Coordinates of C-alpha atoms and ligand atoms in Angstrom, one line a residue:
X287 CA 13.8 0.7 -17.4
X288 CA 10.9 0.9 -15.4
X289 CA 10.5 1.0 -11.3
X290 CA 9.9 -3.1 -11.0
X291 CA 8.9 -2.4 -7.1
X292 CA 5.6 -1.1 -8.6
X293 CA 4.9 -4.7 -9.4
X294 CA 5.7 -5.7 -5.6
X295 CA 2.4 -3.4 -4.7
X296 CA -0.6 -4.5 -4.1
X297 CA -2.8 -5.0 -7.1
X298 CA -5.6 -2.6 -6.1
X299 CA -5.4 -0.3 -3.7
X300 CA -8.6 -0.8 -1.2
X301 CA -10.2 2.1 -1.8
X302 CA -11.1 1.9 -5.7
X303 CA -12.5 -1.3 -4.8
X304 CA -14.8 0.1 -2.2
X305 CA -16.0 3.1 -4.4
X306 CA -17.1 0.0 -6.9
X307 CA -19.1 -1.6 -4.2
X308 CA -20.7 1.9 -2.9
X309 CA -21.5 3.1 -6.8
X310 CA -23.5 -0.8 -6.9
X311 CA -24.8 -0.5 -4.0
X312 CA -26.1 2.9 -5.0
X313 CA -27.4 1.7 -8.5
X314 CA -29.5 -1.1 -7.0
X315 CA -30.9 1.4 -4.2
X316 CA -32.0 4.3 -5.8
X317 CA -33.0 7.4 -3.9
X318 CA -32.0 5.5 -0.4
X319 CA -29.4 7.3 1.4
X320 CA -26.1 5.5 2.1
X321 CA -23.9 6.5 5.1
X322 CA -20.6 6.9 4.3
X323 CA -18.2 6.3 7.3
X324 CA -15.7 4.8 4.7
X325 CA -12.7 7.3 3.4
X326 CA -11.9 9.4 7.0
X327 CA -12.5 12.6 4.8
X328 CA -14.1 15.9 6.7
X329 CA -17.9 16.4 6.2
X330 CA -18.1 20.2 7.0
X331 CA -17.6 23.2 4.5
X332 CA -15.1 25.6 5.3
X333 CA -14.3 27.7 8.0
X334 CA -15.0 31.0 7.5
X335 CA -12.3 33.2 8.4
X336 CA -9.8 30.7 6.8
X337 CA -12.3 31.0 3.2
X338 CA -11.7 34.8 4.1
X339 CA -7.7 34.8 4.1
X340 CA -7.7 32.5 1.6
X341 CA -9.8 35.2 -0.7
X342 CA -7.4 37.9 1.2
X343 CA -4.6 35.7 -0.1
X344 CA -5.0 36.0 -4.3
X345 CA -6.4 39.8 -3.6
X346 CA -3.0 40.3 -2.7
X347 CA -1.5 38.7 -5.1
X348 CA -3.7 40.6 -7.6
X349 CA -2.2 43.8 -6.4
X350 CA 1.5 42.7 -6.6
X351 CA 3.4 39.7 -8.0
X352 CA 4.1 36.5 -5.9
X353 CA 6.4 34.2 -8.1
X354 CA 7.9 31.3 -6.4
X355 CA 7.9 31.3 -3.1
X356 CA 10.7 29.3 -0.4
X357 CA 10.3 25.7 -1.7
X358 CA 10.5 24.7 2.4
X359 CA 7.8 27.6 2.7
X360 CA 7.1 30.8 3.8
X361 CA 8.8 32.4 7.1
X362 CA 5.6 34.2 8.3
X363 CA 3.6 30.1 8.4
X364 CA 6.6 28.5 9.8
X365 CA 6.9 31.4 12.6
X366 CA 3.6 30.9 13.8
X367 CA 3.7 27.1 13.8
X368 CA 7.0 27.0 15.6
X369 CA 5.7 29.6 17.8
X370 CA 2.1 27.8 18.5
X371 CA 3.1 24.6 18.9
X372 CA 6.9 23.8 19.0
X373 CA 8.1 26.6 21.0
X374 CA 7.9 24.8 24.0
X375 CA 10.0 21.7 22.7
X376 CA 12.8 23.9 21.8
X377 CA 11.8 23.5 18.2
X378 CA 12.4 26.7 15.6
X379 CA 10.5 28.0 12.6
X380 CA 13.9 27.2 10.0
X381 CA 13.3 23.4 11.6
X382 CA 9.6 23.0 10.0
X383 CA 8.8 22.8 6.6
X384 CA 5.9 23.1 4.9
X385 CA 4.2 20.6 2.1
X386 CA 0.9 19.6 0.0
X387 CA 0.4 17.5 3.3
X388 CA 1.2 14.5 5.1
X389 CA 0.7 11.9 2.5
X390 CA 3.4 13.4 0.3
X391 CA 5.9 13.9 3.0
X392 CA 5.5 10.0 4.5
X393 CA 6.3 9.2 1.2
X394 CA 9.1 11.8 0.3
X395 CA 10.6 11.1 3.6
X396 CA 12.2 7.8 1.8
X397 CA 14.4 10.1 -0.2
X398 CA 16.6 10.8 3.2
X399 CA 17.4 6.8 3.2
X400 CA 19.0 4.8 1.0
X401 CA 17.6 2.2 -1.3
X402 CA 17.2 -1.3 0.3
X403 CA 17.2 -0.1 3.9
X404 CA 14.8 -2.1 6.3
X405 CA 11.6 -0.3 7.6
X406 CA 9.4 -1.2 10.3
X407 CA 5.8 -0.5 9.3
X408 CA 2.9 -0.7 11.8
X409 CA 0.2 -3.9 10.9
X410 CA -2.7 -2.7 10.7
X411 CA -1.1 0.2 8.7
X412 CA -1.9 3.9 7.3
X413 CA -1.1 2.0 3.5
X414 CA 0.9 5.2 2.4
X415 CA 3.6 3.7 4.7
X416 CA 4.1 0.5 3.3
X417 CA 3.6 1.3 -0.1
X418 CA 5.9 4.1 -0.2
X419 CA 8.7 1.5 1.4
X420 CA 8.0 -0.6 -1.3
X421 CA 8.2 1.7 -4.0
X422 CA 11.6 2.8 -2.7
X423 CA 12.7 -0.8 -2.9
X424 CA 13.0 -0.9 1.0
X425 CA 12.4 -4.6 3.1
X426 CA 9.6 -3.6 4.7
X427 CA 8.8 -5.4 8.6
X428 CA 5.6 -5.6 10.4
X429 CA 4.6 -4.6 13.9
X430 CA 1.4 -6.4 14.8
X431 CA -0.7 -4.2 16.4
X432 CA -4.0 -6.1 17.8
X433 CA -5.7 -6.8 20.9
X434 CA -2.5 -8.6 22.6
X435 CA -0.8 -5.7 22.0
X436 CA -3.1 -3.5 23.1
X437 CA -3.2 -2.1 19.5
X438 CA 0.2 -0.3 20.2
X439 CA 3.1 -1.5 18.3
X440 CA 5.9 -2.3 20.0
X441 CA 9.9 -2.1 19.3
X442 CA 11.2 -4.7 16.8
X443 CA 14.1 -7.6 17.9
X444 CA 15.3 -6.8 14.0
X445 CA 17.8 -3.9 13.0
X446 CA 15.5 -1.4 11.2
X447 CA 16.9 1.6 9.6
X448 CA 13.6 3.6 10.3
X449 CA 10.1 3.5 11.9
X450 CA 6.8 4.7 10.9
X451 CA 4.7 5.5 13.9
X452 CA 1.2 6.7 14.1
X453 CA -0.2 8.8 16.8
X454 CA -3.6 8.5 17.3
X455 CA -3.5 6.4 14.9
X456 CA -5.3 5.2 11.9
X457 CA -6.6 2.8 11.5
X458 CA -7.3 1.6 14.9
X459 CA -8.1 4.9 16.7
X460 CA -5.9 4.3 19.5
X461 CA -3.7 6.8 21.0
X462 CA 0.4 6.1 22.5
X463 CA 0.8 7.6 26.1
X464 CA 3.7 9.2 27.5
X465 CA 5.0 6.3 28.5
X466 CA 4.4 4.2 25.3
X467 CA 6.1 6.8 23.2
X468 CA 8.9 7.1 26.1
X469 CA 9.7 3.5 25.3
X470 CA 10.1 4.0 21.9
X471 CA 12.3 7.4 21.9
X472 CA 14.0 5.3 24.7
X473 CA 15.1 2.4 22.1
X474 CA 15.5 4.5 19.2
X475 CA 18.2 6.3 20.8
X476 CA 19.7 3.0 22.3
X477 CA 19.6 1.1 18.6
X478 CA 20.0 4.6 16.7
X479 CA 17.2 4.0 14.4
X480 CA 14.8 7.0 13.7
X481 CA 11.4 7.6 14.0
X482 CA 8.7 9.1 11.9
X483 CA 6.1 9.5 13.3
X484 CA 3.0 10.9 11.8
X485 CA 0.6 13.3 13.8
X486 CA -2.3 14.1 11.8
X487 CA -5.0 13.3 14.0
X488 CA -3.4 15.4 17.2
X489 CA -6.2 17.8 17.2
X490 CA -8.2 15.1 18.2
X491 CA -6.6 14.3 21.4
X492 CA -8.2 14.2 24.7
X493 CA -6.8 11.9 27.0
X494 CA -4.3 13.8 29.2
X495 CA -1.8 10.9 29.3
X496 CA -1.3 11.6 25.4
X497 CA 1.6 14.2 24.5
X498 CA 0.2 16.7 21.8
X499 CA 3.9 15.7 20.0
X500 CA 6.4 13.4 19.9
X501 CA 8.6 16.1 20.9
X502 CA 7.1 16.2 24.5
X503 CA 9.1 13.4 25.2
X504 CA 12.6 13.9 26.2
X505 CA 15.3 13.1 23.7
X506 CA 13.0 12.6 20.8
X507 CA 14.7 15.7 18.7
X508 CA 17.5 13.7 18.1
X509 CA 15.7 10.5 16.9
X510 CA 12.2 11.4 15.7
X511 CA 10.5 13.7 12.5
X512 CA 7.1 14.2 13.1
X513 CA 4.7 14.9 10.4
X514 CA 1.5 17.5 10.7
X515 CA -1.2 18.7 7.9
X516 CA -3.6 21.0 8.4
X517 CA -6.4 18.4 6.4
X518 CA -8.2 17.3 9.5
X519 CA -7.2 19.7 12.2
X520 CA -8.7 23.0 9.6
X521 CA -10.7 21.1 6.7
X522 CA -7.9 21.3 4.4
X523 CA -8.5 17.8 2.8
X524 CA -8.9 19.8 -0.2
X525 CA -6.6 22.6 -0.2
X526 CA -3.5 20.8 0.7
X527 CA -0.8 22.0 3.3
X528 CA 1.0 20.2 5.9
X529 CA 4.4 20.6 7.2
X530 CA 7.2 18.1 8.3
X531 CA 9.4 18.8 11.4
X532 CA 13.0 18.1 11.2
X533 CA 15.0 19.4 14.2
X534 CA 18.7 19.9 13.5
X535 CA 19.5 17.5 16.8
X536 CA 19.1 15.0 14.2
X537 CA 22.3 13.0 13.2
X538 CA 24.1 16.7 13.8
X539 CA 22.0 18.7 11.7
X540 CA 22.4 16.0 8.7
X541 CA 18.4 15.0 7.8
X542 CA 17.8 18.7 8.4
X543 CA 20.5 19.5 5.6
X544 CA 19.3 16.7 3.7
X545 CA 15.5 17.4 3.7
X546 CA 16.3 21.4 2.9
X547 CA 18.4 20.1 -0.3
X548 CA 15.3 17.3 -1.2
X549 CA 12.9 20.5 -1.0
X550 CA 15.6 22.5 -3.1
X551 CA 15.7 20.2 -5.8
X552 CA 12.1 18.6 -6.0
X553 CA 9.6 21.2 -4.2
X554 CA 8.7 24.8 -5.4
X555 CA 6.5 25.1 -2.1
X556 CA 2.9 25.5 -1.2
X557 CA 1.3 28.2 -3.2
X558 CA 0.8 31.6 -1.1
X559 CA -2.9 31.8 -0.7
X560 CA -3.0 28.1 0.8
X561 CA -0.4 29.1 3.1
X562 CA -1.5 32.3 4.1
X563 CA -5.1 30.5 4.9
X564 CA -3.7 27.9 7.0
X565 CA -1.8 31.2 8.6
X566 CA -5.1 32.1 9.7
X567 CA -6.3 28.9 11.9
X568 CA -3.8 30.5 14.2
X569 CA -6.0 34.0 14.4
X570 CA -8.2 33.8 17.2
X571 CA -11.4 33.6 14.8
X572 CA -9.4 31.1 12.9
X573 CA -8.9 29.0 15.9
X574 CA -12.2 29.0 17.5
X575 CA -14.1 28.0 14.3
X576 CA -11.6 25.1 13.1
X577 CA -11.8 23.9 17.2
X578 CA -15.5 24.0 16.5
X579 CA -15.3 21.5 13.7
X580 CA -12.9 19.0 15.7
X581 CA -15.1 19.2 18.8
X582 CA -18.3 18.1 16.2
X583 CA -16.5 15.3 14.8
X584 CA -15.7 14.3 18.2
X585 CA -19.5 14.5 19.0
X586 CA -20.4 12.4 16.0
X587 CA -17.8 10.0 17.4
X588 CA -18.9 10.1 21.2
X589 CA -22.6 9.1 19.8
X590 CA -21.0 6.5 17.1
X591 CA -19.4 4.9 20.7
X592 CA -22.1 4.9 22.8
X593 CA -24.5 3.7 20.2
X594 CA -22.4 0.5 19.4
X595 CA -21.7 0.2 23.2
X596 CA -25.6 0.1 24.2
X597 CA -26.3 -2.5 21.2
X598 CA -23.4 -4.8 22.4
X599 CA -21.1 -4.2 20.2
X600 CA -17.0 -4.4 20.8
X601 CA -15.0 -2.0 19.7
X602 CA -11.4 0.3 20.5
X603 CA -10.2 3.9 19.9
X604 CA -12.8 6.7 18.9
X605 CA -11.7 8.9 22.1
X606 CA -8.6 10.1 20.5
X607 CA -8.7 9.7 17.2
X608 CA -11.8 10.3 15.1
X609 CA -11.8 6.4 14.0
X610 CA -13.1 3.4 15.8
X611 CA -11.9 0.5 15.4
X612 CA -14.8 -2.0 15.2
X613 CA -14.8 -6.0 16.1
X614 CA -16.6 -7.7 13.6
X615 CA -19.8 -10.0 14.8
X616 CA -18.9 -13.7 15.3
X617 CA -18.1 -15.7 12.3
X618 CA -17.4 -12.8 9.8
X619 CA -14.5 -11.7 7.8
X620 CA -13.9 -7.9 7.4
X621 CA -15.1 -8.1 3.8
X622 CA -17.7 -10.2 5.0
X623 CA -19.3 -7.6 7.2
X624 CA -18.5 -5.0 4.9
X625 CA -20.7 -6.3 2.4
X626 CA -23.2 -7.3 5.3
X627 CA -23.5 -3.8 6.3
X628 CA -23.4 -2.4 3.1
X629 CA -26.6 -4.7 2.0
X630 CA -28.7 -4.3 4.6
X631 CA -28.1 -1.3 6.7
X632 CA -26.8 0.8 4.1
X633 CA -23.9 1.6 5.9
X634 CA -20.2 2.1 4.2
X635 CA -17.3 1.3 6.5
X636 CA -13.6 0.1 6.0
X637 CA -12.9 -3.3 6.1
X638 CA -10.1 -3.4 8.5
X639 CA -8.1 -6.6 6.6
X640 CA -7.4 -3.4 3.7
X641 CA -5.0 -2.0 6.5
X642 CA -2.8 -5.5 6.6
X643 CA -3.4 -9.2 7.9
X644 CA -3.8 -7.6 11.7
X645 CA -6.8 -6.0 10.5
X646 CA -8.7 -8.8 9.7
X647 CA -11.9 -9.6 11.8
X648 CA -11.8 -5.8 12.2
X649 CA -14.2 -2.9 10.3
X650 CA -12.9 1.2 10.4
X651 CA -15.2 3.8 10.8
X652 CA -14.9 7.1 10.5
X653 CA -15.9 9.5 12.8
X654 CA -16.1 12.6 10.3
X655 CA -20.0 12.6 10.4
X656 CA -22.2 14.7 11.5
X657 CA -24.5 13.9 14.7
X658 CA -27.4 13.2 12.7
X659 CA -26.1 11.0 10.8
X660 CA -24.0 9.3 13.5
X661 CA -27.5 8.8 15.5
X662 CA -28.9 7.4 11.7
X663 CA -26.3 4.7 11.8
X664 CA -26.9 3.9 15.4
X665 CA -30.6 3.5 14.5
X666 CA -29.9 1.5 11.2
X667 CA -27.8 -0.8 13.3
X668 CA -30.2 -1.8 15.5
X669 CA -31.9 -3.6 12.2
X670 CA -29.0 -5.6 11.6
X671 CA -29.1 -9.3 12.4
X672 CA -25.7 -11.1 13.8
X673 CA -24.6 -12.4 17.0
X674 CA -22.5 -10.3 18.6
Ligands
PLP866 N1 -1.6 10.3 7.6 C1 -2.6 9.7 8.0 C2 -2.5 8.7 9.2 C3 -3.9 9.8 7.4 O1 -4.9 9.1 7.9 C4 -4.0 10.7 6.4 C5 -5.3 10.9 5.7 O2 -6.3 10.3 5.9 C6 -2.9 11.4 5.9 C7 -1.7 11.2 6.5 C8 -3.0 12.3 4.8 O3 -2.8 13.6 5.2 P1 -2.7 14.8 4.2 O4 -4.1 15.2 3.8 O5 -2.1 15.9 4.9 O6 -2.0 14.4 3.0

């Protein structure tokens, strides 16, 4: 018998749909160059110390056999990720473990619940979150996170078995503060429901009222799993590592026990030269090139901003979080715009209403652009013709 929660999806996940639009669009304007500020994948080639170890990685395995390694990863990537940027939260190497990335473990993190629990999803939502629910055959509730709410979704009335939580988030580009996330760890612990709460963008933080982790906040190791990928922090879209923390204050060591017998069972780890690359963004070289790339996609970003700002444009997040949430001109729907941008400036940007019914009047874009381009689109903007 076949999973009938697949026919509870979706038809089409968003994304196919836009790649039709932008291969039309690209058919009908030959040689015209379209921006892509679409899918919030990097722009810039790899660094180069972490090509290096990467290189250093299979020379090494061409001089002595690497079978299997730990299926929760190896000790000498977990040490230096407990030690770089748990330590201070009292947080140990044996508590992360390492994946293929983010997306995988929002989705494998269902295997730690039981079938038919309730989740609460954020609306707009990262759509791994909701699909994955659904998949597992989970009720699934929304958290409407718009301009009332300050685009920060707050604690459900409902009993929820779990929360997914994204900080800085995407899609709307906004960032939780100390005390946002305070409130959350807060009710968690009073309604014992955990958290997961997925990290990804934290390189990308600025704003000194935003905790680097969820694990800043006090009490959150026994409520809250936080999720981390080295895909936007390094450029490791393509080469696929990211690790989940689970500390053992959680339900007494239980989800720890459980996610360590999940690995066991399903996982035979990330393979050793990926690992021992994404070793590297912790070398001094490493660091200071892969900071290099963050700091120009928050240029691109910073230009992105003040461009829409000066042609009148509203518009949240971007300062955190390399996405900005966008308000659509007057009288248009997301997909409306979308195809109003794509016509006549050329332009390819997310319709927000893909992310969930909150998202509607609402366009993503991506701030993984370079500042040329960014200053293009600002320029190509300028053409468009709307009231704002
Ligand atoms: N989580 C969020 C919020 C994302 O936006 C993305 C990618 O865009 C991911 C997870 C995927 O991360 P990874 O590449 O580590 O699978």
């Amino acid at each position: 018998m076949l999973n009938p929660n697949f026919e509870k999806l979706s038809s089409e996940y968003i994304f196919p749909i836009i790649e039709r639009k932008l291969a039309k669009a690209r058919q009908e304007r030959p040689g015209e160059e379209v921006i892509n500020l679409g899918v919030g994948d990097i722009c810039l080639p790899l660094a180069p110390s972490i090509a290096k170890a990467i290189s250093d990685g299979v020379l090494d395995m061409e001089k002595r056999s690497r079978g299997y390694g730990p299926a929760e990863g190896y000790p000498f990537l977990r040490e230096l990720i407990a030690e770089n940027e748990y330590s201070s939260f009292g947080i140990g190497a044996d508590e992360i473990f390492l994946s293929d990335g983010t997306n995988s473990d929002a989705s494998n993190i269902q295997d730690l619940f039981a079938s038919g629990c309730c989740v609460a999803i954020p609306n707009p939502t990262y759509p791994v979150y909701r699909d994955a629910s659904i998949i597992a055959g989970n009720e699934v509730i929304y958290l409407p996170c718009n301009l009332d709410s300050g685009f920060v979704p707050q604690p459900p009335k409902e009993k929820v078995d779990f929360v997914y939580l994204c900080t800085p988030n995407n899609p709307t580009g906004v960032a939780m503060t100390r005390p946002q996330l305070e409130k959350w760890v807060r009710w968690a612990q009073e309604t014992k429901t955990f958290l997961i709460v997925d990290a990804v963008y934290s390189s990308f933080i600025t704003s000194s009222d935003v905790p680097p982790s969820i694990y800043a906040i006090e009490g959150a190791k026994e409520v809250a799993i936080e999720l981390k990928s080295f895909s936007k922090s390094a450029g490791f879209t393509g080469l696929r590592c990211g690790y989940a923390v689970l500390p053992k204050a959680l339900l007494g060591g239980k989800l720890h026990a459980l996610w360590q017998r999940r690995a066991d069972a399903k996982s035979n780890g990330v393979s050793y030269p990926i690992q021992y690359g994404a070793a590297a963004t912790f070398t001094p070289e490493g660091r200071k090139e892969t900071r290099a790339q963050v700091t120009l996609y928050q240029e691109g970003g910073r230009i992105l901003r003040e461009g829409l700002k000066a042609l009148g444009f509203e518009f949240f997040g971007g300062v955190d979080c390399p996405y900005i949430w966008w308000k659509n001109p007057v009288g248009y729907t997301s997909w409306e715009f979308f195809d109003k941008l794509l016509s006549e400036c050329l332009i390819l940007a997310i319709p927000g209403s893909g992310f969930g019914s909150e998202g509607e009047g609402y366009m993503r874009l991506s701030c993984f652009t370079t500042r040329a381009i960014a200053q293009e689109t600002i320029t190509r903007l300028g053409t468009i013709r709307c009231a704002i």
